[in-house]
Amino acid sequence: MESVRKIIVDSRYFVAGDASAGTYELPEIVEIHGTQALYLEQMSLMNTWFSVDETNNQFYLIEWRYGLQGNNFQPRIITIPAAPYDINSFAAVLQAQLNGADKSISGHYVVSRTSTDPATGVTSVALAQNFSIVLTDSPNGVNELFFPVPEKYLRDKSWYANYWQYWLNQNPPAKPTYNVDNPRSICNVLEFPWKHDTWGEPAPPANFGKVMSSSFVDLRRVHAIYLHSLDIGNKTSIAPQGIRTCIAVIPVTAGYGGMTVWLGNSNTNDFIEPATRSLKRLSFELRTARGDLINLQGGHWTCVFAIGPRPV
């Protein structure tokens, strides 16, 4: 039998799991000799993941109400429904969720698209990719402000204990809580720059306001696909979060419904060292930089590995 020079993987033929994390079984055992290595030649897939799914559907904010009725900080978590949003539908859903029954203030949130590009100005509303959240209609004699919490704070155990949990304890029952190691925040799509890293007691007013302007709203969510495998990577790479099973990073340039096609480079040193020299069952995972599995919502992918000489 002639030797195998390429291994073609198609997630439609996984024998276990799904396209996000599954196992592919080769029809026969493929031997990789000691002088050989694997090269990722190409990978292609449709961008079928949602801009918001179960891995990033939480929007965190703190509502601050002070004045004639006292001084109160209320942490709040808003759940954004999973969907492949465009910029307008995302703004509409965010506004509706902000004005939900769980808000602790009397004012009304208004979410609108804005442009920060002075070259385009007010005529560029159709191209605006930033959000502005304005808190309006607060009662007379009552001051109401809010603060969208950035991911930097959400993952800080000290900040969580000293501020988030502290404020929850002042407003029993003590909820909503969250997992500091994995807050599932919307910050990889929508984030609002903070003003001060130094927090006072109970909080610096500079971080709160009635108007908050976001950075660029990027609904792609997945900017690069981290292809992982326990079987053919030999743990010779290191990715964010310290994960050693990543074998390739595939850049994503198109949004939902677009196509991602990656062709291998010509660098002979960009090879994959097999964990075993006899290949039969291969496990694969598609993950984000955060380490979250990418839910392809029923979509599939293909890739081609070439077997070639290992550089000396």
Short mmCIF file of C-alpha atoms in Angstrom, two decimals:
data_model
loop_
_atom_site.label_atom_id
_atom_site.label_comp_id
_atom_site.label_asym_id
_atom_site.label_seq_id
_atom_site.Cartn_x
_atom_site.Cartn_y
_atom_site.Cartn_z
CA MET A 1 0.00 0.00 0.00
CA GLU A 2 1.29 3.46 -0.89
CA SER A 3 2.29 5.74 1.96
CA VAL A 4 -0.06 8.50 3.09
CA ARG A 5 1.15 12.03 2.32
CA LYS A 6 -1.88 14.01 3.50
CA ILE A 7 -4.52 13.67 6.20
CA ILE A 8 -7.86 15.30 5.37
CA VAL A 9 -10.12 16.00 8.35
CA ASP A 10 -13.83 16.83 7.98
CA SER A 11 -15.88 17.42 11.13
CA ARG A 12 -18.95 15.92 9.41
CA TYR A 13 -17.31 12.53 9.90
CA PHE A 14 -16.45 12.81 13.58
CA VAL A 15 -17.20 9.57 15.42
CA ALA A 16 -17.71 11.31 18.78
CA GLY A 17 -18.52 14.80 19.99
CA ASP A 18 -19.36 17.60 17.59
CA ALA A 19 -17.59 20.10 15.34
CA SER A 20 -16.55 22.22 18.33
CA ALA A 21 -14.92 19.33 20.20
CA GLY A 22 -14.88 15.92 18.62
CA THR A 23 -12.95 12.84 17.54
CA TYR A 24 -12.00 11.90 13.99
CA GLU A 25 -11.06 8.30 13.18
CA LEU A 26 -8.79 7.58 10.23
CA PRO A 27 -9.71 4.60 8.04
CA GLU A 28 -6.27 3.12 8.70
CA ILE A 29 -3.29 3.69 10.98
CA VAL A 30 -1.00 6.35 9.56
CA GLU A 31 2.66 6.11 10.57
CA ILE A 32 4.70 9.29 10.97
CA HIS A 33 8.40 8.46 10.76
CA GLY A 34 10.94 10.04 13.09
CA THR A 35 12.26 12.26 10.31
CA GLN A 36 8.77 13.53 9.47
CA ALA A 37 6.37 16.10 10.88
CA LEU A 38 2.88 17.40 10.18
CA TYR A 39 2.12 20.71 8.47
CA LEU A 40 -1.30 22.35 8.53
CA GLU A 41 -1.83 23.03 4.84
CA GLN A 42 -5.30 24.59 4.90
CA MET A 43 -8.42 25.05 6.99
CA SER A 44 -11.85 26.32 5.97
CA LEU A 45 -15.22 26.86 7.64
CA MET A 46 -18.30 29.06 7.62
CA ASN A 47 -18.49 31.62 10.42
CA THR A 48 -21.66 30.23 11.99
CA TRP A 49 -21.01 31.14 15.63
CA PHE A 50 -23.26 33.77 17.22
CA SER A 51 -21.96 37.18 18.24
CA VAL A 52 -23.49 36.47 21.66
CA ASP A 53 -23.81 32.95 23.06
CA GLU A 54 -23.54 31.17 26.40
CA THR A 55 -19.84 32.09 26.73
CA ASN A 56 -20.25 35.90 26.60
CA ASN A 57 -23.87 36.77 27.37
CA GLN A 58 -23.40 38.64 30.66
CA PHE A 59 -23.29 42.46 30.89
CA TYR A 60 -22.15 43.73 34.30
CA LEU A 61 -22.87 47.14 35.75
CA ILE A 62 -23.19 48.89 39.09
CA GLU A 63 -26.06 51.31 39.67
CA TRP A 64 -25.48 54.12 42.18
CA ARG A 65 -28.40 55.98 43.70
CA TYR A 66 -27.82 58.76 46.22
CA GLY A 67 -29.55 61.88 47.52
CA LEU A 68 -32.67 62.35 49.63
CA GLN A 69 -33.26 58.60 49.90
CA GLY A 70 -29.74 57.67 51.03
CA ASN A 71 -26.69 56.20 49.32
CA ASN A 72 -26.92 52.82 47.61
CA PHE A 73 -24.69 50.82 45.25
CA GLN A 74 -26.38 47.88 43.53
CA PRO A 75 -24.41 45.37 41.41
CA ARG A 76 -26.40 44.03 38.49
CA ILE A 77 -25.92 41.34 35.83
CA ILE A 78 -27.87 41.54 32.58
CA THR A 79 -28.24 38.47 30.37
CA ILE A 80 -28.19 39.16 26.63
CA PRO A 81 -30.13 36.55 24.57
CA ALA A 82 -27.93 34.46 22.28
CA ALA A 83 -28.20 35.54 18.63
CA PRO A 84 -26.16 36.60 15.56
CA TYR A 85 -26.74 40.33 16.06
CA ASP A 86 -26.09 43.21 13.72
CA ILE A 87 -25.21 46.57 15.25
CA ASN A 88 -28.79 47.88 15.32
CA SER A 89 -30.46 44.78 16.75
CA PHE A 90 -27.75 44.51 19.40
CA ALA A 91 -28.33 48.12 20.50
CA ALA A 92 -32.09 47.52 20.71
CA VAL A 93 -31.74 44.36 22.81
CA LEU A 94 -29.17 45.94 25.12
CA GLN A 95 -31.49 48.89 25.77
CA ALA A 96 -34.44 46.59 26.48
CA GLN A 97 -32.42 44.47 28.92
CA LEU A 98 -30.99 47.52 30.71
CA ASN A 99 -34.54 48.74 31.34
CA GLY A 100 -35.68 45.37 32.69
CA ALA A 101 -37.58 44.89 35.93
CA ASP A 102 -34.41 44.12 37.91
CA LYS A 103 -32.91 47.62 37.65
CA SER A 104 -32.52 49.36 41.00
CA ILE A 105 -32.85 52.95 39.76
CA SER A 106 -35.80 54.94 38.45
CA GLY A 107 -34.14 56.43 35.38
CA HIS A 108 -34.42 55.12 31.83
CA TYR A 109 -31.49 53.85 29.78
CA VAL A 110 -31.14 54.93 26.14
CA VAL A 111 -28.64 53.12 23.90
CA SER A 112 -27.61 54.74 20.62
CA ARG A 113 -24.89 54.36 18.02
CA THR A 114 -22.23 57.05 17.90
CA SER A 115 -19.12 57.85 15.92
CA THR A 116 -15.83 58.93 17.44
CA ASP A 117 -14.25 59.71 14.08
CA PRO A 118 -13.97 63.50 13.68
CA ALA A 119 -13.47 63.06 9.95
CA THR A 120 -16.97 61.62 9.52
CA GLY A 121 -18.89 63.51 12.19
CA VAL A 122 -22.68 63.47 12.52
CA THR A 123 -23.23 62.29 8.94
CA SER A 124 -21.71 58.88 9.67
CA VAL A 125 -24.47 57.35 11.80
CA ALA A 126 -24.82 54.43 9.39
CA LEU A 127 -21.14 53.60 9.90
CA ALA A 128 -20.96 54.29 13.63
CA GLN A 129 -19.62 51.28 15.55
CA ASN A 130 -19.56 52.77 19.05
CA PHE A 131 -22.37 52.80 21.61
CA SER A 132 -23.47 55.56 23.93
CA ILE A 133 -25.60 54.70 26.97
CA VAL A 134 -27.45 57.63 28.53
CA LEU A 135 -29.37 57.46 31.80
CA THR A 136 -32.37 59.82 31.68
CA ASP A 137 -35.55 60.71 33.62
CA SER A 138 -34.23 60.36 37.17
CA PRO A 139 -36.61 61.84 39.81
CA ASN A 140 -35.96 65.32 41.20
CA GLY A 141 -33.73 65.29 44.27
CA VAL A 142 -32.29 61.87 43.43
CA ASN A 143 -28.92 61.38 41.76
CA GLU A 144 -28.50 58.21 39.72
CA LEU A 145 -25.31 57.05 38.01
CA PHE A 146 -24.06 53.76 36.59
CA PHE A 147 -20.77 52.04 35.78
CA PRO A 148 -20.33 49.22 33.19
CA VAL A 149 -17.71 46.95 34.78
CA PRO A 150 -14.73 46.03 32.54
CA GLU A 151 -13.38 42.50 32.37
CA LYS A 152 -10.20 43.59 34.14
CA TYR A 153 -12.20 44.12 37.34
CA LEU A 154 -14.53 41.17 36.85
CA ARG A 155 -11.59 38.73 36.94
CA ASP A 156 -9.90 40.44 39.90
CA LYS A 157 -10.67 38.38 43.03
CA SER A 158 -9.71 41.25 45.32
CA TRP A 159 -11.99 43.71 43.53
CA TYR A 160 -14.83 41.18 43.61
CA ALA A 161 -14.52 40.70 47.37
CA ASN A 162 -13.93 44.34 48.30
CA TYR A 163 -16.56 45.92 46.06
CA TRP A 164 -18.98 43.63 44.24
CA GLN A 165 -19.54 41.25 47.13
CA TYR A 166 -19.38 44.10 49.68
CA TRP A 167 -22.19 45.96 47.93
CA LEU A 168 -24.23 42.78 47.61
CA ASN A 169 -23.96 42.30 51.37
CA GLN A 170 -25.35 45.80 51.88
CA ASN A 171 -28.40 44.88 49.79
CA PRO A 172 -29.62 41.43 50.91
CA PRO A 173 -30.34 38.94 49.55
CA ALA A 174 -26.71 38.83 48.38
CA LYS A 175 -27.09 38.35 44.66
CA PRO A 176 -26.22 38.36 41.81
CA THR A 177 -22.90 36.55 42.23
CA TYR A 178 -20.70 35.19 39.45
CA ASN A 179 -17.62 33.03 38.77
CA VAL A 180 -14.56 35.31 38.86
CA ASP A 181 -12.52 32.80 36.82
CA ASN A 182 -15.12 32.76 34.04
CA PRO A 183 -17.55 35.70 34.21
CA ARG A 184 -18.82 35.01 30.65
CA SER A 185 -18.85 38.77 30.08
CA ILE A 186 -19.86 40.62 26.93
CA CYS A 187 -16.58 42.56 27.10
CA ASN A 188 -15.13 40.72 24.10
CA VAL A 189 -17.85 42.43 22.01
CA LEU A 190 -18.73 45.55 24.00
CA GLU A 191 -16.55 47.35 26.53
CA PHE A 192 -16.60 50.79 28.12
CA PRO A 193 -13.20 52.32 29.00
CA TRP A 194 -12.80 53.07 32.70
CA LYS A 195 -11.29 56.28 34.03
CA HIS A 196 -9.47 55.35 37.23
CA ASP A 197 -7.77 52.22 38.53
CA THR A 198 -7.62 53.56 42.09
CA TRP A 199 -10.83 52.90 43.98
CA GLY A 200 -11.74 54.92 47.04
CA GLU A 201 -14.41 54.35 49.64
CA PRO A 202 -16.93 53.31 48.61
CA ALA A 203 -16.03 54.15 44.98
CA PRO A 204 -14.62 57.05 42.96
CA PRO A 205 -17.36 59.10 41.28
CA ALA A 206 -15.15 59.39 38.19
CA ASN A 207 -15.92 55.78 37.27
CA PHE A 208 -19.67 56.44 37.32
CA GLY A 209 -21.75 58.68 35.11
CA LYS A 210 -25.04 59.34 33.35
CA VAL A 211 -23.41 58.98 29.93
CA MET A 212 -21.01 56.18 28.99
CA SER A 213 -19.32 55.81 25.60
CA SER A 214 -18.03 52.44 24.48
CA SER A 215 -14.98 51.48 22.51
CA PHE A 216 -15.45 49.94 19.04
CA VAL A 217 -18.30 47.40 19.07
CA ASP A 218 -16.94 44.33 17.28
CA LEU A 219 -19.70 41.78 16.80
CA ARG A 220 -17.38 39.22 15.24
CA ARG A 221 -16.55 38.03 18.80
CA VAL A 222 -14.15 35.39 17.46
CA HIS A 223 -11.07 37.13 16.06
CA ALA A 224 -8.98 33.99 15.79
CA ILE A 225 -9.73 30.28 15.97
CA TYR A 226 -7.38 28.34 18.23
CA LEU A 227 -7.20 24.79 16.88
CA HIS A 228 -6.35 22.32 19.65
CA SER A 229 -5.45 18.64 19.62
CA LEU A 230 -4.15 16.26 22.27
CA ASP A 231 -2.98 13.75 19.69
CA ILE A 232 -0.85 15.61 17.18
CA GLY A 233 0.51 18.64 19.00
CA ASN A 234 2.84 17.05 21.57
CA LYS A 235 2.17 20.12 23.77
CA THR A 236 4.98 22.13 22.18
CA SER A 237 2.98 25.36 21.92
CA ILE A 238 1.67 27.64 24.63
CA ALA A 239 -1.48 29.72 24.19
CA PRO A 240 -3.35 32.23 26.38
CA GLN A 241 -4.41 30.78 29.75
CA GLY A 242 -1.27 28.59 29.62
CA ILE A 243 -2.92 25.94 27.42
CA ARG A 244 -0.34 23.67 25.72
CA THR A 245 -2.57 21.81 23.23
CA CYS A 246 -2.94 24.56 20.61
CA ILE A 247 -1.53 23.50 17.22
CA ALA A 248 -2.58 26.48 15.06
CA VAL A 249 -4.16 29.93 15.20
CA ILE A 250 -6.50 30.75 12.31
CA PRO A 251 -7.25 34.48 11.79
CA VAL A 252 -10.91 35.44 11.29
CA THR A 253 -11.64 38.50 9.17
CA ALA A 254 -15.34 38.10 8.33
CA GLY A 255 -18.42 38.28 10.53
CA TYR A 256 -21.39 35.95 10.87
CA GLY A 257 -22.18 34.14 7.63
CA GLY A 258 -18.77 34.84 6.15
CA MET A 259 -16.11 32.32 5.20
CA THR A 260 -12.79 31.70 6.91
CA VAL A 261 -10.12 30.16 4.69
CA TRP A 262 -6.55 29.75 5.87
CA LEU A 263 -3.69 28.50 3.71
CA GLY A 264 -0.48 27.34 5.34
CA ASN A 265 2.60 29.49 5.17
CA SER A 266 5.89 28.52 3.56
CA ASN A 267 7.87 28.50 6.79
CA THR A 268 9.36 25.01 7.10
CA ASN A 269 9.87 25.57 10.82
CA ASP A 270 6.12 25.94 11.32
CA PHE A 271 5.57 22.21 11.76
CA ILE A 272 3.52 20.17 14.21
CA GLU A 273 5.33 17.55 16.25
CA PRO A 274 3.09 14.48 16.59
CA ALA A 275 2.41 13.29 20.12
CA THR A 276 2.38 9.74 18.77
CA ARG A 277 3.91 8.33 15.60
CA SER A 278 0.96 6.03 14.89
CA LEU A 279 -2.15 8.07 14.14
CA LYS A 280 -5.64 6.58 14.19
CA ARG A 281 -8.07 8.54 16.39
CA LEU A 282 -7.55 12.30 16.46
CA SER A 283 -9.30 14.69 18.84
CA PHE A 284 -9.83 18.34 17.93
CA GLU A 285 -11.23 21.42 19.63
CA LEU A 286 -11.99 24.89 18.30
CA ARG A 287 -11.51 27.52 21.01
CA THR A 288 -11.30 31.28 21.42
CA ALA A 289 -8.41 33.17 22.99
CA ARG A 290 -10.34 33.00 26.27
CA GLY A 291 -10.33 29.22 26.02
CA ASP A 292 -14.07 28.94 25.36
CA LEU A 293 -15.26 26.28 22.92
CA ILE A 294 -16.62 27.85 19.73
CA ASN A 295 -20.22 26.77 19.20
CA LEU A 296 -20.62 26.45 15.42
CA GLN A 297 -24.41 26.14 15.75
CA GLY A 298 -24.47 23.07 13.50
CA GLY A 299 -21.72 24.28 11.16
CA HIS A 300 -18.67 22.24 10.14
CA TRP A 301 -15.04 22.63 9.13
CA THR A 302 -12.34 20.90 7.11
CA CYS A 303 -8.57 20.96 7.25
CA VAL A 304 -5.65 19.27 5.53
CA PHE A 305 -2.43 18.11 7.20
CA ALA A 306 0.56 17.37 4.99
CA ILE A 307 3.20 14.86 6.08
CA GLY A 308 6.66 16.14 5.21
CA PRO A 309 10.31 16.15 6.24
CA ARG A 310 11.04 17.46 9.70
CA PRO A 311 13.63 20.27 9.69
CA VAL A 312 16.99 19.15 11.01
#
